[in-house]
Coordinates of N, CA, C and O in Angstrom, one line a residue:
X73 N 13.0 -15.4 7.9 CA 11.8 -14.7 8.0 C 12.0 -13.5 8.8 O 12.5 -13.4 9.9
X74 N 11.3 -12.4 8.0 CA 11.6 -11.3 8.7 C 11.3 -11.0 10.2 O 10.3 -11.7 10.3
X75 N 11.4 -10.5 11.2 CA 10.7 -10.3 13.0 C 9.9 -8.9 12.7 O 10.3 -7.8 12.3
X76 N 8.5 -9.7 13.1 CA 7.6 -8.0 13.2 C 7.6 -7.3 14.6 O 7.8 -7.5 15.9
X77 N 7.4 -6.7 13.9 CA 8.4 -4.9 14.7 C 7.1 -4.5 15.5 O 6.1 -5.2 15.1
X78 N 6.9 -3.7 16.5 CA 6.1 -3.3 17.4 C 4.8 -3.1 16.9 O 3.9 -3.6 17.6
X79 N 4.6 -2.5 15.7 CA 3.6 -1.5 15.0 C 3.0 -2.8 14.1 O 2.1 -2.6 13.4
X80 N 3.6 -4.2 14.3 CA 3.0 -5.0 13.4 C 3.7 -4.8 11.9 O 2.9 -5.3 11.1
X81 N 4.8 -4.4 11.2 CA 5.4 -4.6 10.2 C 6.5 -5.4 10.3 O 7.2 -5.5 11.3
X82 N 6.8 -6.2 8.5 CA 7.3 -6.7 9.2 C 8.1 -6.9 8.0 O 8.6 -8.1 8.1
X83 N 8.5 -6.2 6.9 CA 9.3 -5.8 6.1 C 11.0 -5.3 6.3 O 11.6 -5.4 7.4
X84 N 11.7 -4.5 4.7 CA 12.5 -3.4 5.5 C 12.5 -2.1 5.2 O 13.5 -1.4 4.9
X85 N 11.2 -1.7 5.3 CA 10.9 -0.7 5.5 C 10.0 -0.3 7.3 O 8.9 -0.5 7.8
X86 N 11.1 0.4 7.6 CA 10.3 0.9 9.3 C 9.3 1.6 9.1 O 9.7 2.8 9.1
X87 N 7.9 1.6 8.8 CA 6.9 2.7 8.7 C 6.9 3.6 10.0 O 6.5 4.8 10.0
X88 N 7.5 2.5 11.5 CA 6.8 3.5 12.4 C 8.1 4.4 12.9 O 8.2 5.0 14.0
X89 N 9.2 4.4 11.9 CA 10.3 5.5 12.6 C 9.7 6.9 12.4 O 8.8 7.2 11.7
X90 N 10.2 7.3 12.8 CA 9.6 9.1 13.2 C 10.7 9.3 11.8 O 9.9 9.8 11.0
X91 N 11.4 9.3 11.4 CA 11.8 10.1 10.1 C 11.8 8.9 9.1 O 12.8 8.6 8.4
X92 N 10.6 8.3 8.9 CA 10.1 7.3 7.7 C 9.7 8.4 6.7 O 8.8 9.1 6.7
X93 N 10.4 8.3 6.0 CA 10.1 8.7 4.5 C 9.6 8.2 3.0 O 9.8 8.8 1.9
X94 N 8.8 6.5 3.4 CA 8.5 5.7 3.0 C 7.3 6.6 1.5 O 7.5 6.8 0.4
X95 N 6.2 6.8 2.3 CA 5.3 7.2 1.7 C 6.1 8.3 0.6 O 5.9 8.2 -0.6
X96 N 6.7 8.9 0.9 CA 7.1 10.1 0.0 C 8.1 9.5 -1.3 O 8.1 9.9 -2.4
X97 N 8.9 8.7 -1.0 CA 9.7 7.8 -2.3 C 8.5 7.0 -3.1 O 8.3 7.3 -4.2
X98 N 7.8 6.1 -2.3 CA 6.8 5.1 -2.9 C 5.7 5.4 -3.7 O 4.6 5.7 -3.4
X99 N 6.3 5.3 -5.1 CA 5.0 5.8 -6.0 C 5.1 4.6 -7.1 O 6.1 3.9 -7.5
X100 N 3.6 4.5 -7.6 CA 3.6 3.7 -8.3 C 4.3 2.9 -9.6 O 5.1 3.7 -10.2
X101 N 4.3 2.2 -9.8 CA 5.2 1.8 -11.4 C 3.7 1.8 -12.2 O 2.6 1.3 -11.8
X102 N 3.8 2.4 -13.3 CA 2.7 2.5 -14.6 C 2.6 1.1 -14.9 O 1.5 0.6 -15.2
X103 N 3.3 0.6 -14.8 CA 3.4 -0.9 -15.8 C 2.7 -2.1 -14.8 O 2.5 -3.2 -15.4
X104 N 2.5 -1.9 -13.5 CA 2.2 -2.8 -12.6 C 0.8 -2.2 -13.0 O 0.1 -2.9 -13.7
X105 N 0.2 -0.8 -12.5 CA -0.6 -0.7 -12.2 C -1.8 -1.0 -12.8 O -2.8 -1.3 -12.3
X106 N -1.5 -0.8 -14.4 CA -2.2 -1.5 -15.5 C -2.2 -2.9 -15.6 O -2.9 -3.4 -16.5
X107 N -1.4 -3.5 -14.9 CA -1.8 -5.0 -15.0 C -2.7 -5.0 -13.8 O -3.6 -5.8 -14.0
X108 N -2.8 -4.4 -12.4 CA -3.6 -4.9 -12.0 C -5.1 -4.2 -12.6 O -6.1 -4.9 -12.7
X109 N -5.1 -3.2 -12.9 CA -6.3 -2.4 -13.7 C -6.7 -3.9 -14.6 O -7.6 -4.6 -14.3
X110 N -6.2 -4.0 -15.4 CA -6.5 -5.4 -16.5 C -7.3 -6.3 -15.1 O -8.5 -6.6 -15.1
X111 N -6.4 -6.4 -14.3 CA -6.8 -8.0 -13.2 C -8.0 -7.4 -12.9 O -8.6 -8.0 -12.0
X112 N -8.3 -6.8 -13.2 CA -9.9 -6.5 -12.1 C -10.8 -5.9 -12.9 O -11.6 -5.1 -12.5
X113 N -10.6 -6.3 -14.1 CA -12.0 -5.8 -14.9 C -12.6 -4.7 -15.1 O -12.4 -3.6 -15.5
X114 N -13.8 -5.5 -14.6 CA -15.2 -4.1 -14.6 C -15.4 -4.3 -12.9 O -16.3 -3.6 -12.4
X115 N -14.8 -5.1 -12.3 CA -15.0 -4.8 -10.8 C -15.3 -3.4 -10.8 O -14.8 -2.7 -11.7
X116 N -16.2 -3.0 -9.8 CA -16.3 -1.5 -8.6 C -16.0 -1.7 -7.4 O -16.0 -0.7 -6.6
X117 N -15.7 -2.6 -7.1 CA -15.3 -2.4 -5.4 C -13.8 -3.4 -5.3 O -13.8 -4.4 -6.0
X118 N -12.7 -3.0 -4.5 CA -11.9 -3.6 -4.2 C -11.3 -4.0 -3.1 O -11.3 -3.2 -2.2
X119 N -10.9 -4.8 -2.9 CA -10.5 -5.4 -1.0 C -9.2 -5.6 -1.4 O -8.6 -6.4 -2.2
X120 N -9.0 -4.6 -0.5 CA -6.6 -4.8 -0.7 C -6.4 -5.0 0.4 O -6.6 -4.1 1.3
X121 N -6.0 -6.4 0.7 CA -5.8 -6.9 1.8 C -3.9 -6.2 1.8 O -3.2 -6.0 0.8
X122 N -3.5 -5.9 3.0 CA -1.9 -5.5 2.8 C -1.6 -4.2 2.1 O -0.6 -4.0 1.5
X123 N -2.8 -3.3 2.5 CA -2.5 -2.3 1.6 C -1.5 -1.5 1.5 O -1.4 -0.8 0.5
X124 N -0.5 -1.5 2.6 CA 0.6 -0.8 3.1 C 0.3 1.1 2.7 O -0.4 1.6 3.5
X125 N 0.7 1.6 1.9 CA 0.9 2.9 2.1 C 0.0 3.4 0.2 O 0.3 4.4 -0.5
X126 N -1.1 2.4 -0.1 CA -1.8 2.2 -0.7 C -1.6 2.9 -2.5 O -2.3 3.7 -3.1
X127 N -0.7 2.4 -2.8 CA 0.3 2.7 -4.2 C -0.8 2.1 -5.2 O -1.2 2.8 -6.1
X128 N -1.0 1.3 -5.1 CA -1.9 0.6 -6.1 C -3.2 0.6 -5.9 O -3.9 -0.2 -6.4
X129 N -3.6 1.5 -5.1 CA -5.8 1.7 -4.9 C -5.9 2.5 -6.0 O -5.5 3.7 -6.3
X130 N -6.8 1.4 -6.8 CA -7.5 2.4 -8.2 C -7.9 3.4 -7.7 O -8.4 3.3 -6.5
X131 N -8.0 4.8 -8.4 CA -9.2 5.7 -7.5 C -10.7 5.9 -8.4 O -11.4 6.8 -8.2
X132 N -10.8 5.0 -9.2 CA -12.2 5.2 -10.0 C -12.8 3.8 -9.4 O -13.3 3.1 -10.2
X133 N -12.8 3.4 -8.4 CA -13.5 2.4 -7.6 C -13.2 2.7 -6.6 O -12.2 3.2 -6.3
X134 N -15.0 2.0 -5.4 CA -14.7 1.7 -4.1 C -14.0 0.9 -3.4 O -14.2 -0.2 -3.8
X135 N -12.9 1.1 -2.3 CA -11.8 0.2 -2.0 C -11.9 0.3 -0.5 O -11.7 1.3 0.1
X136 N -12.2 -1.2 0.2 CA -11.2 -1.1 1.4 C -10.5 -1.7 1.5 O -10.5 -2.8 1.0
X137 N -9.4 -1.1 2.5 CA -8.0 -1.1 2.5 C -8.0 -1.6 4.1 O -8.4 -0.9 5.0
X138 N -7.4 -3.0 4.2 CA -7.2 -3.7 5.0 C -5.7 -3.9 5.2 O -5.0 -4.6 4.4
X139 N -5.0 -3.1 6.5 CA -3.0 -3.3 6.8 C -3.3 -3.6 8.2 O -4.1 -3.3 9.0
X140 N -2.1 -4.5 8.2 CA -1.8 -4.5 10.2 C -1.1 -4.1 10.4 O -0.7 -4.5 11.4
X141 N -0.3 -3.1 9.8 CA 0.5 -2.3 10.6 C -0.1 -0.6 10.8 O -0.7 0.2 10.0
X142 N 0.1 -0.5 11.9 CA -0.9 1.2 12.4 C 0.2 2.2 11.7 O -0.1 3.4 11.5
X143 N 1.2 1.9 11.4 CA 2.2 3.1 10.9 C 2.1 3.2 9.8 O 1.8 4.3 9.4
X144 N 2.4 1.9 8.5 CA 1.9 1.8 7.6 C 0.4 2.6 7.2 O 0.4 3.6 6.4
X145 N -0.9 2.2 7.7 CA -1.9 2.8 7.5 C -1.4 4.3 7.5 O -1.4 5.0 6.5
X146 N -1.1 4.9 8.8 CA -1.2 6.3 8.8 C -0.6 7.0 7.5 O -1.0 8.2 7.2
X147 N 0.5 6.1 6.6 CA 1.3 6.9 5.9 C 0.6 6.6 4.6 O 1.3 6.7 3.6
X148 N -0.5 6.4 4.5 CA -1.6 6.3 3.7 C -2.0 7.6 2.8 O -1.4 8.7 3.1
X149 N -2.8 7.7 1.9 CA -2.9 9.6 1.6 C -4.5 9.5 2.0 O -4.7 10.7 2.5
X150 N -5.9 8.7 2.1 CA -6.3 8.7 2.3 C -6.7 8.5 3.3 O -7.9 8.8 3.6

């Protein structure tokens, strides 16, 4: 099991290094995203628990985005 790191992550990705370049590689796959699009219907609102650097927030619905890690969040776009 992975050891979480200061910032509360606990992957291998370091969100809270000063030259994380996490957000900027991390872009969606088309093929996931439409299956979760399928998983949620006609939902309007969404709860992403784990949102990490938020790859998969529909943007035609209301979403909150629930992370414990503070570095993760920041590397958020919203």
């Amino acid at each position: 099991m992975a050891q979480r790191r200061q910032d509360g992550s606990a992957g291998d990705a370091d969100y809270g290094a000063p030259e994380s370049t996490y957000s900027r590689y991390r872009r969606p796959d088309p093929r996931l995203a439409a299956v979760i699009a399928e998983a949620l219907g006609e939902a309007r609102t969404v709860l992403n628990v784990g949102a990490g650097a938020g790859s998969y927030e529909p943007t035609d619905r209301e979403v909150t985005a629930v992370e414990g890690s503070a570095a993760a969040s920041r590397s958020a776009p919203c």
